[in-house]
Amino acid sequence: MTTEKDDSTRNETETIRNCFKLAAAFILAILFFTAAPVHAQEFARLPDGKGTPKYVFLFIGDGMSYPQVQSAAYYSGKDAAGIVDTVKNSTNPADSPVGGVLSFMEFPVAGSAQTYDATSFAPDSASTATSILTGKKTHSSSINVDITKKIKYSTIAEQLKKQKGWKIGVLSTVNLNHATPAAMYAHQASRKSNYPIGLELVASNFDYFAGGALMEPQDKNNDKASIYDLAKQAGYKVAFSQKDAAALKNGDKAIVVAETLADENAMNYDEDRSNGEWALRDYVKKGIDVLDNKTGFFMMVEGGKIDWACHANDARSSIADTLALADAVKEAVAFYNKHPKETLILVTADHETGGLTIGFAGTDYNLFFNTLKNQKISYAKFDSDYVANYKANKTSFDDVMKDVTTLFGLKAPDASAHTAGNDKNGGLYLTDYEYGRIKAAYDKTMNGDKSRTQQEYELYGNYEPLTVTITHIINNKSGIGFTSYSHTGLPVPVFAAGCGQDDFKGYYDNTDIYKKLASLTSVKQDL
């Protein structure tokens, strides 16, 4: 006979059991979502590396080594180290920093590649792109030729087109005949041979080009046909507007030039991109629409202005364009989800630029990435839209500082801010020393003297003294530093997902990227 007490005990036991089940499920859910790679959730299923690729995406972040990737991840994460409890004047220990995760950071496979070329341990884009796309070393500034500059190397793109009948796409945020995109199709002793490179672009018969405008589309003597006209004669649709680009259909052969062009006729820095203006991701998405076919395609996508930003020591613009590249990778992942047994995605770089460091002596181990969020404009747009007018109108330093505060957040020294310590640890108030540096740089810029002593070169490089000093100061306040205005010899990451991904594990030379791709796609090197 069951008593009321027995029923009560049984119900209580069942309630406790259910609570344990709910608690266990909750804990498992937490463990899953905190341990599972953030990016892995974008894959319909995590790539297992099996199969043979017939759709290959190669993303190249120009100048993007580990510091560029990690700084973008930290910027997109939680900048808790820079959150100061103003009441207690101390960092809240509960606010631990949490890094963000870029789309490619948790691909199933990550490797590393050395970048040196036949000239230097700190190579350029022409030679390193040659290594990646042909498996051969050459001199800096040369594209797909040997060190004698007489023997031409065929690229993986040319081989896939000729031997396999694949369609080929070439995309870049910089000029379509700049070094990295040119290394897909050109063979020149000098990367500066802009018009001849343009001729090779047309002769390549590749299927989809998109990005910045061509450099020197007319011959220097202006006595030869425009590259754009020659492209039209060769059957290309040449689009200079987003409307015309959007109208392109599958199977079209096209050259798309960004509707809005910025410095050097390249695409805008993503930081400067206006609402409605196509990002790199949009050009990748359209490229997939145009190239998709049953035989196969190879698409190279360059985030070219990561490099330009790092040359200018503009960390905020480097971060913005690294994030834009990561966003573009998501289109490749979406394509992978439709063709998981036939797609390979690689994300790598040609070299590192700027000697970027995460950590600065003046912030004593601390990073304050939120400080960078006060920068609203790239160095290039500040130069063109503001500094040029300062020179023309002889703008006073006080008026210039008003713009500096609006566009970069940096404020003139304030005695109360100094007393409170708000000019340190990521604070936006300038110290007297920093303010003096900006004033000296303003004087140099307004002077118009482009000559540089060695000391001045170390301070300003070949950039506008005012602009580069502003970016240096906001970088340093954020805990970031640069050691160079040029390239360095750091290795670069190689992230891989999809068919053949396991081949890209380990530490190897950048020429091995070509060799691994050639092996996976069964093409042969032909000079």
Coordinates of C-alpha atoms in Angstrom, one line a residue:
M1 CA 0.0 0.0 0.0
T2 CA 1.5 3.3 -1.1
T3 CA 1.3 6.1 1.5
E4 CA 1.1 9.9 0.9
K5 CA 4.6 10.1 2.4
D6 CA 5.9 7.6 -0.2
D7 CA 4.3 9.6 -3.0
S8 CA 5.8 12.8 -1.6
T9 CA 9.3 11.2 -1.4
R10 CA 9.0 9.8 -4.9
N11 CA 8.0 13.2 -6.3
E12 CA 10.7 14.9 -4.5
T13 CA 13.3 12.4 -5.8
E14 CA 12.0 12.8 -9.4
T15 CA 12.2 16.6 -9.1
I16 CA 15.8 16.4 -7.9
R17 CA 16.6 14.0 -10.7
N18 CA 15.1 16.3 -13.3
C19 CA 17.0 19.2 -11.9
F20 CA 20.2 17.3 -12.2
K21 CA 19.3 16.4 -15.8
L22 CA 18.6 20.1 -16.6
A23 CA 21.8 21.2 -14.9
A24 CA 23.8 18.6 -16.8
A25 CA 22.3 19.6 -20.1
F26 CA 23.0 23.3 -19.3
I27 CA 26.6 22.6 -18.5
L28 CA 27.1 20.5 -21.6
A29 CA 25.6 23.3 -23.7
I30 CA 28.0 25.8 -22.1
L31 CA 30.9 23.5 -22.7
F32 CA 29.9 23.0 -26.3
F33 CA 29.4 26.6 -27.2
T34 CA 32.5 27.8 -25.4
A35 CA 34.8 25.0 -26.7
A36 CA 33.4 24.7 -30.2
P37 CA 35.3 26.9 -32.7
V38 CA 33.2 30.0 -33.5
H39 CA 33.9 29.7 -37.2
A40 CA 33.1 26.0 -37.3
Q41 CA 29.5 26.8 -36.7
E42 CA 29.4 28.5 -40.2
F43 CA 30.2 25.2 -41.9
A44 CA 27.2 23.0 -42.6
R45 CA 29.6 20.2 -41.5
L46 CA 33.2 20.5 -40.4
P47 CA 35.5 19.7 -43.4
D48 CA 37.2 16.3 -43.1
G49 CA 39.8 16.9 -45.8
K50 CA 38.7 14.1 -48.1
G51 CA 38.0 14.4 -51.8
T52 CA 39.7 16.1 -54.7
P53 CA 39.1 19.8 -55.1
K54 CA 37.7 21.2 -58.3
Y55 CA 36.7 24.6 -56.7
V56 CA 39.7 26.3 -55.1
F57 CA 39.7 29.7 -53.3
L58 CA 43.0 31.3 -52.5
F59 CA 42.8 34.3 -50.2
I60 CA 45.9 36.4 -49.9
G61 CA 46.1 39.1 -47.3
D62 CA 48.9 41.2 -48.6
G63 CA 51.2 42.1 -45.7
M64 CA 49.1 40.0 -43.3
S65 CA 51.1 37.9 -41.0
Y66 CA 50.2 36.7 -37.5
P67 CA 50.2 40.2 -35.9
Q68 CA 47.8 41.5 -38.4
V69 CA 45.4 38.6 -37.9
Q70 CA 45.7 38.7 -34.1
S71 CA 45.2 42.4 -33.8
A72 CA 42.1 42.2 -35.9
A73 CA 40.8 39.4 -33.7
Y74 CA 41.5 41.3 -30.5
Y75 CA 39.9 44.4 -31.9
S76 CA 36.7 42.5 -32.7
G77 CA 36.8 40.9 -29.3
K78 CA 36.3 42.3 -25.8
D79 CA 38.8 44.9 -24.9
A80 CA 38.5 44.4 -21.2
A81 CA 42.1 45.3 -20.4
G82 CA 41.2 48.8 -21.4
I83 CA 38.1 49.1 -19.2
V84 CA 39.0 51.1 -16.1
D85 CA 36.9 51.5 -13.1
T86 CA 37.0 55.3 -12.8
V87 CA 35.6 55.2 -9.3
K88 CA 38.3 52.9 -7.9
N89 CA 40.8 54.0 -10.6
S90 CA 41.6 50.4 -11.3
T91 CA 40.9 47.7 -13.9
N92 CA 37.9 45.6 -12.9
P93 CA 39.3 42.0 -12.5
A94 CA 36.0 40.6 -13.6
D95 CA 36.4 42.1 -17.1
S96 CA 38.9 39.7 -18.6
P97 CA 39.9 40.3 -22.2
V98 CA 38.3 38.0 -24.8
G99 CA 39.7 37.8 -28.3
G100 CA 37.3 37.6 -31.3
V101 CA 37.6 34.9 -33.9
L102 CA 38.0 35.8 -37.6
S103 CA 36.2 33.5 -40.1
F104 CA 39.3 31.6 -41.0
M105 CA 41.1 31.4 -37.7
E106 CA 39.5 28.1 -36.7
F107 CA 39.7 26.3 -40.0
P108 CA 40.5 22.7 -39.3
V109 CA 44.1 23.1 -40.5
A110 CA 46.7 25.8 -39.9
G111 CA 50.3 25.8 -41.2
S112 CA 53.1 28.4 -41.6
A113 CA 55.1 29.4 -44.6
Q114 CA 58.5 31.1 -44.9
T115 CA 58.5 34.0 -47.3
Y116 CA 62.1 34.8 -48.3
D117 CA 62.9 35.3 -52.0
A118 CA 66.0 35.1 -54.2
T119 CA 67.0 38.6 -53.1
S120 CA 66.1 39.1 -49.5
F121 CA 64.7 37.7 -46.3
A122 CA 62.3 40.6 -46.4
P123 CA 60.8 40.1 -49.9
D124 CA 58.2 42.0 -51.9
S125 CA 54.8 41.0 -53.3
A126 CA 56.0 40.3 -56.8
S127 CA 58.5 37.6 -55.8
T128 CA 56.4 36.1 -53.0
A129 CA 53.3 35.8 -55.2
T130 CA 55.5 34.2 -57.8
S131 CA 56.6 31.6 -55.2
I132 CA 53.0 30.9 -54.2
L133 CA 51.7 30.6 -57.7
T134 CA 54.6 28.9 -59.5
G135 CA 56.6 27.2 -56.8
K136 CA 59.7 29.1 -57.9
K137 CA 61.9 31.7 -56.2
T138 CA 62.8 34.9 -58.0
H139 CA 64.2 38.4 -57.4
S140 CA 62.1 41.1 -55.6
S141 CA 60.1 43.1 -58.1
S142 CA 60.0 40.4 -60.7
I143 CA 56.9 38.5 -61.7
N144 CA 57.0 34.9 -62.8
V145 CA 60.4 35.0 -64.3
D146 CA 63.7 33.4 -63.2
I147 CA 66.6 35.2 -61.7
T148 CA 68.0 35.9 -65.2
K149 CA 64.7 37.5 -66.0
K150 CA 64.6 35.6 -69.3
I151 CA 62.8 32.3 -68.5
K152 CA 59.0 32.6 -67.8
Y153 CA 57.2 30.5 -65.3
S154 CA 53.6 29.4 -65.8
T155 CA 51.3 29.8 -62.9
I156 CA 48.9 27.4 -61.2
A157 CA 46.1 29.6 -62.6
E158 CA 47.4 29.2 -66.2
Q159 CA 47.9 25.5 -65.8
L160 CA 44.4 25.0 -64.4
K161 CA 42.9 27.0 -67.3
K162 CA 45.0 25.2 -70.0
Q163 CA 45.2 21.7 -68.6
K164 CA 41.9 21.3 -66.8
G165 CA 39.6 23.8 -68.5
W166 CA 38.8 25.6 -65.2
K167 CA 37.5 29.1 -65.1
I168 CA 39.8 31.6 -63.3
G169 CA 38.9 34.7 -61.1
V170 CA 41.3 37.4 -60.0
L171 CA 40.1 39.9 -57.3
S172 CA 42.0 42.6 -55.4
T173 CA 41.2 45.7 -53.4
V174 CA 44.1 47.3 -55.2
N175 CA 44.9 47.7 -58.9
L176 CA 44.2 44.7 -61.1
N177 CA 47.7 44.9 -62.6
H178 CA 49.4 45.4 -59.2
A179 CA 52.0 42.8 -58.2
T180 CA 49.9 40.2 -56.5
P181 CA 47.0 40.0 -59.0
A182 CA 49.5 40.3 -61.8
A183 CA 51.3 37.2 -60.6
M184 CA 48.3 35.2 -61.6
Y185 CA 48.8 35.9 -65.3
A186 CA 51.8 38.1 -66.1
H187 CA 55.5 37.4 -66.7
Q188 CA 57.6 40.5 -66.4
A189 CA 61.1 41.4 -65.2
S190 CA 59.7 44.4 -63.4
R191 CA 56.4 44.7 -61.6
K192 CA 56.3 48.3 -62.7
S193 CA 55.7 47.4 -66.4
N194 CA 52.0 48.4 -66.0
Y195 CA 50.9 48.5 -69.6
P196 CA 52.6 45.3 -70.7
I197 CA 51.1 43.6 -67.6
G198 CA 47.7 44.9 -68.7
L199 CA 48.2 43.4 -72.1
E200 CA 48.9 40.1 -70.4
L201 CA 45.7 40.4 -68.4
V202 CA 43.7 40.5 -71.6
A203 CA 45.7 37.8 -73.3
S204 CA 45.2 35.5 -70.3
N205 CA 41.6 34.9 -71.3
F206 CA 40.8 34.5 -67.6
D207 CA 37.2 34.8 -66.8
Y208 CA 36.6 37.3 -64.0
F209 CA 38.6 40.3 -62.8
A210 CA 37.4 42.6 -60.1
G211 CA 38.8 45.3 -57.9
G212 CA 40.7 48.6 -58.4
A213 CA 41.4 50.3 -61.7
L214 CA 44.3 49.4 -63.9
M215 CA 47.5 51.4 -63.5
E216 CA 48.5 53.1 -66.8
P217 CA 45.7 51.6 -68.9
Q218 CA 47.2 53.7 -71.7
D219 CA 50.8 53.3 -72.8
K220 CA 53.1 56.0 -71.4
N221 CA 53.5 57.4 -74.9
N222 CA 49.7 57.5 -75.3
D223 CA 50.0 56.0 -78.8
K224 CA 48.5 52.6 -78.1
A225 CA 45.0 51.3 -77.5
S226 CA 43.6 51.4 -74.0
I227 CA 43.7 48.1 -72.1
Y228 CA 40.0 48.5 -71.5
D229 CA 39.3 48.8 -75.2
L230 CA 41.5 45.8 -76.0
A231 CA 39.6 43.9 -73.3
K232 CA 36.2 44.7 -74.9
Q233 CA 37.6 43.6 -78.3
A234 CA 38.6 40.3 -76.7
G235 CA 35.1 39.7 -75.5
Y236 CA 35.2 41.0 -72.0
K237 CA 32.3 43.0 -70.5
V238 CA 34.0 45.9 -68.7
A239 CA 31.9 47.3 -65.8
F240 CA 32.7 50.5 -64.0
S241 CA 29.5 50.7 -61.9
Q242 CA 27.9 48.4 -59.3
K243 CA 24.8 48.4 -61.4
D244 CA 26.7 46.9 -64.4
A245 CA 28.6 44.5 -62.1
A246 CA 25.4 43.3 -60.5
A247 CA 23.9 42.6 -64.0
L248 CA 26.7 40.1 -64.9
K249 CA 25.5 36.6 -65.4
N250 CA 27.0 33.1 -65.1
G251 CA 29.4 32.5 -67.9
D252 CA 30.1 36.2 -68.7
K253 CA 33.7 37.1 -69.2
A254 CA 34.2 40.3 -67.2
I255 CA 36.5 43.0 -65.8
V256 CA 34.9 44.9 -63.0
V257 CA 36.4 48.1 -61.7
A258 CA 35.0 49.4 -58.4
E259 CA 32.6 52.3 -58.9
T260 CA 34.2 54.3 -56.1
L261 CA 38.0 54.6 -56.2
A262 CA 40.3 56.1 -53.6
D263 CA 44.1 56.5 -53.3
E264 CA 46.1 55.2 -56.3
N265 CA 42.8 54.3 -58.0
A266 CA 42.3 51.4 -55.6
M267 CA 39.2 50.4 -53.7
N268 CA 38.4 52.4 -50.6
Y269 CA 39.8 51.2 -47.3
D270 CA 36.9 49.3 -45.7
E271 CA 37.0 51.9 -42.9
D272 CA 36.2 54.6 -45.4
R273 CA 33.6 52.6 -47.4
S274 CA 30.2 54.3 -47.6
N275 CA 26.8 52.7 -47.1
G276 CA 25.8 50.8 -50.2
E277 CA 29.4 50.7 -51.6
W278 CA 30.4 47.2 -52.4
A279 CA 32.9 45.5 -50.1
L280 CA 35.4 42.8 -51.1
R281 CA 32.8 40.2 -50.0
D282 CA 30.3 41.5 -52.7
Y283 CA 32.9 41.1 -55.4
V284 CA 33.6 37.6 -54.2
K285 CA 29.9 36.7 -54.2
K286 CA 29.5 38.1 -57.7
G287 CA 32.6 36.2 -58.8
I288 CA 31.1 32.9 -57.6
D289 CA 27.9 33.7 -59.6
V290 CA 30.0 34.3 -62.7
L291 CA 32.5 31.4 -62.4
D292 CA 30.3 28.6 -61.1
N293 CA 30.4 25.6 -63.5
K294 CA 30.6 21.8 -63.4
T295 CA 34.2 21.6 -64.5
G296 CA 35.9 23.8 -61.9
F297 CA 37.2 27.2 -61.0
F298 CA 40.1 28.8 -59.2
M299 CA 39.6 32.2 -57.5
M300 CA 42.4 34.3 -56.0
V301 CA 41.2 37.1 -53.7
E302 CA 43.7 39.7 -52.4
G303 CA 43.2 42.0 -49.5
G304 CA 45.8 44.3 -50.9
K305 CA 45.3 47.4 -48.7
I306 CA 46.2 45.6 -45.5
D307 CA 49.8 46.0 -46.9
W308 CA 49.3 49.7 -47.7
A309 CA 47.9 50.4 -44.3
C310 CA 50.9 48.7 -42.6
H311 CA 53.4 50.6 -44.8
A312 CA 51.8 53.8 -43.4
N313 CA 51.7 52.3 -39.9
D314 CA 47.9 52.8 -39.7
A315 CA 46.8 49.9 -37.4
R316 CA 43.1 50.8 -37.5
S317 CA 43.0 50.6 -41.3
S318 CA 45.0 47.4 -41.3
I319 CA 42.5 45.9 -38.9
A320 CA 39.5 47.1 -40.9
D321 CA 40.8 45.5 -44.1
T322 CA 41.8 42.3 -42.4
L323 CA 38.2 42.1 -41.1
A324 CA 36.9 42.7 -44.6
L325 CA 39.0 39.9 -45.9
A326 CA 37.7 37.6 -43.2
D327 CA 34.2 38.6 -44.1
A328 CA 34.9 37.8 -47.8
V329 CA 36.1 34.3 -46.8
K330 CA 32.5 33.7 -45.5
E331 CA 31.3 33.6 -49.1
A332 CA 33.7 30.8 -49.9
V333 CA 32.5 29.0 -46.8
A334 CA 28.9 29.4 -48.0
F335 CA 29.9 27.9 -51.4
Y336 CA 31.7 25.1 -49.6
N337 CA 28.5 24.2 -47.8
K338 CA 26.9 23.5 -51.2
H339 CA 29.9 21.6 -52.5
P340 CA 31.7 20.1 -49.5
K341 CA 33.2 17.2 -51.3
E342 CA 34.8 19.4 -54.1
T343 CA 35.9 22.7 -52.4
L344 CA 39.2 23.8 -50.9
I345 CA 39.7 27.2 -49.2
L346 CA 43.1 28.6 -48.4
V347 CA 43.8 31.8 -46.5
T348 CA 47.4 33.0 -46.5
A349 CA 49.7 36.0 -47.1
D350 CA 52.7 36.9 -49.2
H351 CA 54.7 38.6 -46.5
E352 CA 54.4 40.8 -43.4
T353 CA 54.5 44.5 -43.6
G354 CA 55.4 47.2 -41.0
G355 CA 56.9 45.0 -38.3
L356 CA 53.6 45.2 -36.4
T357 CA 53.8 44.3 -32.7
I358 CA 51.0 43.7 -30.2
G359 CA 52.4 45.4 -27.1
F360 CA 54.1 48.7 -26.5
A361 CA 56.7 49.8 -23.9
G362 CA 54.6 52.8 -22.9
T363 CA 51.5 50.8 -21.8
D364 CA 53.4 48.3 -19.6
Y365 CA 52.0 45.0 -21.0
N366 CA 48.4 46.4 -21.4
L367 CA 46.4 46.6 -24.6
F368 CA 43.6 49.1 -25.2
F369 CA 42.0 48.2 -28.5
N370 CA 38.9 50.2 -27.7
T371 CA 41.1 53.3 -28.1
L372 CA 41.5 52.5 -31.8
K373 CA 37.8 52.7 -32.3
N374 CA 38.0 56.4 -32.0
Q375 CA 39.8 56.6 -35.3
K376 CA 37.1 57.2 -38.0
I377 CA 39.1 57.6 -41.1
S378 CA 42.1 56.0 -42.8
Y379 CA 45.4 57.8 -43.1
A380 CA 44.9 58.1 -46.9
K381 CA 41.5 59.8 -46.7
F382 CA 42.8 62.1 -44.0
D383 CA 45.6 63.1 -46.3
S384 CA 43.4 63.7 -49.3
D385 CA 40.4 65.2 -47.6
Y386 CA 42.0 67.2 -44.8
V387 CA 45.8 67.6 -45.0
A388 CA 45.7 68.8 -48.6
N389 CA 43.3 71.6 -47.5
Y390 CA 45.4 72.5 -44.5
K391 CA 48.3 73.1 -46.8
A392 CA 46.2 75.1 -49.3
N393 CA 44.5 77.2 -46.7
K394 CA 47.4 77.5 -44.2
T395 CA 45.1 76.2 -41.5
S396 CA 46.1 77.0 -37.9
F397 CA 47.3 74.2 -35.6
D398 CA 44.4 74.9 -33.2
D399 CA 41.9 74.3 -36.0
V400 CA 43.8 71.2 -37.1
M401 CA 43.6 69.8 -33.6
K402 CA 39.8 70.2 -33.7
D403 CA 39.8 67.7 -36.6
V404 CA 42.2 65.5 -34.9
T405 CA 39.9 65.2 -31.9
T406 CA 36.8 64.6 -34.1
L407 CA 38.5 62.0 -36.4
F408 CA 40.9 60.3 -34.1
G409 CA 39.6 61.1 -30.6
L410 CA 42.9 62.6 -29.5
K411 CA 42.5 65.7 -27.2
A412 CA 44.9 68.5 -26.3
P413 CA 46.6 68.1 -22.9
D414 CA 44.5 68.9 -19.8
A415 CA 45.9 69.4 -16.3
S416 CA 42.9 67.7 -14.7
A417 CA 43.1 64.7 -17.1
H418 CA 46.8 64.4 -16.3
T419 CA 46.1 64.4 -12.6
A420 CA 43.5 61.7 -13.0
G421 CA 45.8 59.7 -15.2
N422 CA 43.5 59.9 -18.2
D423 CA 46.4 60.7 -20.6
K424 CA 47.8 57.2 -19.9
N425 CA 46.6 53.6 -20.3
G426 CA 44.6 54.1 -23.4
G427 CA 43.4 57.5 -22.5
L428 CA 42.6 59.9 -25.3
Y429 CA 44.1 63.1 -23.7
L430 CA 47.6 63.8 -25.1
T431 CA 50.5 64.2 -22.9
D432 CA 52.6 67.3 -23.3
Y433 CA 55.2 65.2 -25.0
E434 CA 52.7 63.7 -27.5
Y435 CA 51.1 67.1 -28.2
G436 CA 54.6 68.4 -28.9
R437 CA 55.2 65.6 -31.4
I438 CA 52.0 66.4 -33.3
K439 CA 52.9 70.1 -33.3
A440 CA 56.4 69.4 -34.7
A441 CA 54.9 67.1 -37.4
Y442 CA 52.3 69.7 -38.3
D443 CA 55.1 72.2 -38.8
K444 CA 57.0 69.7 -41.0
T445 CA 53.8 69.0 -43.1
M446 CA 52.9 72.7 -43.5
N447 CA 56.5 73.5 -44.4
G448 CA 56.1 71.2 -47.5
D449 CA 59.7 70.0 -47.2
K450 CA 59.7 66.4 -48.3
S451 CA 63.4 65.8 -47.6
R452 CA 64.1 63.5 -44.7
T453 CA 67.1 63.2 -42.5
Q454 CA 67.6 59.7 -41.1
Q455 CA 66.0 60.7 -37.9
E456 CA 63.0 62.2 -39.7
Y457 CA 62.7 59.1 -41.8
E458 CA 62.5 57.0 -38.7
L459 CA 59.8 59.3 -37.4
Y460 CA 57.7 59.7 -40.6
G461 CA 58.9 57.4 -43.3
N462 CA 57.9 58.9 -46.6
Y463 CA 54.4 59.8 -45.3
E464 CA 52.8 63.0 -44.3
P465 CA 54.5 63.8 -41.0
L466 CA 51.2 65.0 -39.4
T467 CA 49.2 62.0 -40.4
V468 CA 51.7 59.3 -39.5
T469 CA 52.5 60.9 -36.2
I470 CA 48.8 60.9 -35.3
T471 CA 48.5 57.2 -36.2
H472 CA 51.7 56.4 -34.3
I473 CA 50.3 58.0 -31.1
I474 CA 46.9 56.4 -31.3
N475 CA 48.6 53.0 -32.0
N476 CA 50.8 53.4 -29.0
K477 CA 48.0 54.4 -26.7
S478 CA 46.3 51.2 -27.8
G479 CA 49.4 49.2 -27.1
I480 CA 50.4 48.6 -30.7
G481 CA 53.7 49.5 -32.4
F482 CA 55.4 49.3 -35.8
T483 CA 59.1 48.9 -36.5
S484 CA 59.2 49.5 -40.2
Y485 CA 57.6 51.3 -43.1
S486 CA 58.4 48.3 -45.3
H487 CA 58.2 44.5 -45.4
T488 CA 59.7 42.2 -42.9
G489 CA 60.9 38.5 -42.9
L490 CA 58.2 37.0 -40.6
P491 CA 56.6 33.8 -41.7
V492 CA 52.9 33.9 -42.6
P493 CA 50.0 31.7 -41.7
V494 CA 48.3 29.2 -44.0
F495 CA 44.7 28.3 -43.0
A496 CA 43.0 25.5 -44.9
A497 CA 39.6 24.0 -45.0
G498 CA 38.1 21.4 -47.4
C499 CA 39.4 18.9 -49.9
G500 CA 43.2 18.3 -49.2
Q501 CA 43.3 20.5 -46.2
D502 CA 45.7 18.2 -44.3
D503 CA 48.4 18.8 -46.9
F504 CA 48.8 22.3 -45.6
K505 CA 49.8 21.3 -42.0
G506 CA 53.3 22.1 -40.8
Y507 CA 56.0 24.6 -41.4
Y508 CA 57.2 24.9 -44.9
D509 CA 58.4 27.2 -47.7
N510 CA 55.9 29.4 -49.6
T511 CA 56.9 27.6 -52.8
D512 CA 55.3 24.5 -51.3
I513 CA 51.9 26.1 -51.5
Y514 CA 52.1 25.8 -55.3
K515 CA 53.4 22.3 -55.1
K516 CA 50.6 21.1 -52.8
L517 CA 48.0 22.8 -55.0
A518 CA 49.5 21.3 -58.2
S519 CA 49.5 17.8 -56.6
L520 CA 45.9 18.1 -55.4
T521 CA 44.7 19.3 -58.7
S522 CA 46.9 17.0 -60.9
V523 CA 48.5 19.8 -63.0
K524 CA 52.0 19.8 -64.3
Q525 CA 54.5 22.6 -64.3
D526 CA 55.2 23.8 -67.8
L527 CA 57.6 26.7 -68.4

